[in-house]
Amino acid sequence: MDLFISSNLIIPSNEYNWRFSRSSGPGGQNVNKTDSKVQIVFNLRNSKTLNDLEKSKIRIHLKNKLINDCICISVQEKRTQYQNRQIALFKLANLINSCLSITKK
């Protein structure tokens, strides 16, 4: 699933990776059986979609949050992996969009 940032910026799904693990959040007994916790990892350095100016804007805005030039977002708010994936995609899109729009002002 491609990541829709804005009307003129879409990051293809091959530019980010998923990791899954067992969640400590809601889910009752199911929490010990399924990998519902998700982590989305977007490697800024390897992105072919973002240009150098956009990458530098994100680096400036997230200078203390980047790990090895990667944006990592973990979500374990919901019981299902699918719901947590949707939340992670939404958070990543909002984060990138806010970094790019803050510096435009």
mmCIF file of C-alpha atoms in Angstrom:
data_model
loop_
_atom_site.group_PDB
_atom_site.id
_atom_site.type_symbol
_atom_site.label_atom_id
_atom_site.label_comp_id
_atom_site.label_asym_id
_atom_site.label_seq_id
_atom_site.Cartn_x
_atom_site.Cartn_y
_atom_site.Cartn_z
ATOM 1 C CA MET A 1 0.000 0.000 0.000
ATOM 2 C CA ASP A 2 1.508 3.301 -1.098
ATOM 3 C CA LEU A 3 1.745 6.113 1.440
ATOM 4 C CA PHE A 4 -0.272 9.180 0.433
ATOM 5 C CA ILE A 5 1.427 12.285 1.902
ATOM 6 C CA SER A 6 -0.240 14.991 -0.195
ATOM 7 C CA SER A 7 -1.777 15.397 -3.630
ATOM 8 C CA ASN A 8 1.669 15.649 -5.231
ATOM 9 C CA LEU A 9 3.675 13.326 -2.940
ATOM 10 C CA ILE A 10 3.113 9.579 -2.717
ATOM 11 C CA ILE A 11 5.741 7.260 -1.252
ATOM 12 C CA PRO A 12 5.610 3.769 -2.776
ATOM 13 C CA SER A 13 5.377 0.798 -0.445
ATOM 14 C CA ASN A 14 8.839 -0.467 -1.435
ATOM 15 C CA GLU A 15 10.423 2.529 0.341
ATOM 16 C CA TYR A 16 9.328 1.541 3.847
ATOM 17 C CA ASN A 17 9.509 -1.677 5.851
ATOM 18 C CA TRP A 18 7.323 -3.326 8.451
ATOM 19 C CA ARG A 19 8.296 -5.167 11.624
ATOM 20 C CA PHE A 20 5.844 -7.114 13.755
ATOM 21 C CA SER A 21 5.958 -8.359 17.325
ATOM 22 C CA ARG A 22 3.686 -9.299 20.160
ATOM 23 C CA SER A 23 1.914 -6.386 21.736
ATOM 24 C CA SER A 24 1.655 -5.647 25.420
ATOM 25 C CA GLY A 25 -1.442 -3.550 24.788
ATOM 26 C CA PRO A 26 -5.130 -4.480 24.597
ATOM 27 C CA GLY A 27 -6.199 -7.897 23.452
ATOM 28 C CA GLY A 28 -6.668 -10.118 26.496
ATOM 29 C CA GLN A 29 -5.436 -13.666 26.019
ATOM 30 C CA ASN A 30 -5.082 -13.019 22.283
ATOM 31 C CA VAL A 31 -2.170 -10.653 22.995
ATOM 32 C CA ASN A 32 0.189 -13.582 23.608
ATOM 33 C CA LYS A 33 -0.746 -15.359 20.371
ATOM 34 C CA THR A 34 -0.602 -12.749 17.626
ATOM 35 C CA ASP A 35 1.962 -10.254 16.396
ATOM 36 C CA SER A 36 -0.304 -7.206 16.567
ATOM 37 C CA LYS A 37 2.362 -4.603 17.416
ATOM 38 C CA VAL A 38 3.689 -2.952 14.261
ATOM 39 C CA GLN A 39 6.680 -0.791 13.510
ATOM 40 C CA ILE A 40 7.042 1.091 10.248
ATOM 41 C CA VAL A 41 10.566 2.099 9.220
ATOM 42 C CA PHE A 42 11.185 4.688 6.514
ATOM 43 C CA ASN A 43 14.810 5.098 5.446
ATOM 44 C CA LEU A 44 15.216 8.726 4.465
ATOM 45 C CA ARG A 45 18.653 8.277 2.889
ATOM 46 C CA ASN A 46 17.477 5.532 0.511
ATOM 47 C CA SER A 47 14.269 7.236 -0.593
ATOM 48 C CA LYS A 48 14.069 7.828 -4.329
ATOM 49 C CA THR A 49 10.752 9.689 -4.043
ATOM 50 C CA LEU A 50 11.926 12.577 -1.870
ATOM 51 C CA ASN A 51 14.369 15.071 -3.320
ATOM 52 C CA ASP A 52 17.432 16.338 -1.433
ATOM 53 C CA LEU A 53 15.673 19.512 -0.274
ATOM 54 C CA GLU A 54 12.742 17.551 1.177
ATOM 55 C CA LYS A 55 15.123 15.131 2.887
ATOM 56 C CA SER A 56 17.086 17.975 4.465
ATOM 57 C CA LYS A 57 13.866 19.625 5.702
ATOM 58 C CA ILE A 58 12.843 16.386 7.390
ATOM 59 C CA ARG A 59 16.328 15.908 8.869
ATOM 60 C CA ILE A 60 16.269 19.432 10.328
ATOM 61 C CA HIS A 61 12.805 19.025 11.808
ATOM 62 C CA LEU A 62 13.429 15.511 13.179
ATOM 63 C CA LYS A 63 17.127 15.827 14.019
ATOM 64 C CA ASN A 64 16.718 14.294 17.494
ATOM 65 C CA LYS A 65 14.260 11.595 16.426
ATOM 66 C CA LEU A 66 15.983 9.986 13.449
ATOM 67 C CA ILE A 67 17.795 6.709 14.041
ATOM 68 C CA ASN A 68 20.438 5.995 11.383
ATOM 69 C CA ASP A 69 18.567 8.367 9.053
ATOM 70 C CA CYS A 70 15.352 6.368 9.530
ATOM 71 C CA ILE A 71 11.943 7.372 10.815
ATOM 72 C CA CYS A 72 10.594 4.605 13.057
ATOM 73 C CA ILE A 73 7.015 4.571 14.322
ATOM 74 C CA SER A 74 5.657 1.851 16.618
ATOM 75 C CA VAL A 75 1.953 1.271 17.194
ATOM 76 C CA GLN A 76 0.214 -1.189 19.501
ATOM 77 C CA GLU A 77 -2.981 0.735 20.214
ATOM 78 C CA LYS A 78 -5.472 -1.722 18.695
ATOM 79 C CA ARG A 79 -6.092 -5.451 18.922
ATOM 80 C CA THR A 80 -5.380 -6.265 15.292
ATOM 81 C CA GLN A 81 -2.268 -5.886 13.206
ATOM 82 C CA TYR A 82 -4.341 -4.402 10.370
ATOM 83 C CA GLN A 83 -5.689 -1.568 12.539
ATOM 84 C CA ASN A 84 -2.224 -0.851 13.924
ATOM 85 C CA ARG A 85 -0.809 -0.767 10.390
ATOM 86 C CA GLN A 86 -3.392 1.813 9.369
ATOM 87 C CA ILE A 87 -2.550 3.976 12.378
ATOM 88 C CA ALA A 88 1.200 3.693 11.683
ATOM 89 C CA LEU A 89 0.729 4.737 8.046
ATOM 90 C CA PHE A 90 -1.411 7.676 9.129
ATOM 91 C CA LYS A 91 1.181 8.794 11.703
ATOM 92 C CA LEU A 92 4.071 8.519 9.245
ATOM 93 C CA ALA A 93 2.190 10.468 6.568
ATOM 94 C CA ASN A 94 1.267 13.219 9.037
ATOM 95 C CA LEU A 95 4.824 13.429 10.354
ATOM 96 C CA ILE A 96 6.373 13.773 6.897
ATOM 97 C CA ASN A 97 3.689 16.208 5.772
ATOM 98 C CA SER A 98 4.161 18.400 8.843
ATOM 99 C CA CYS A 99 7.941 18.467 8.370
ATOM 100 C CA LEU A 100 7.584 19.579 4.765
ATOM 101 C CA SER A 101 4.821 22.110 5.360
ATOM 102 C CA ILE A 102 6.392 23.749 8.451
ATOM 103 C CA THR A 103 9.440 24.821 6.509
ATOM 104 C CA LYS A 104 7.328 26.258 3.652
ATOM 105 C CA LYS A 105 5.921 29.023 5.893
#
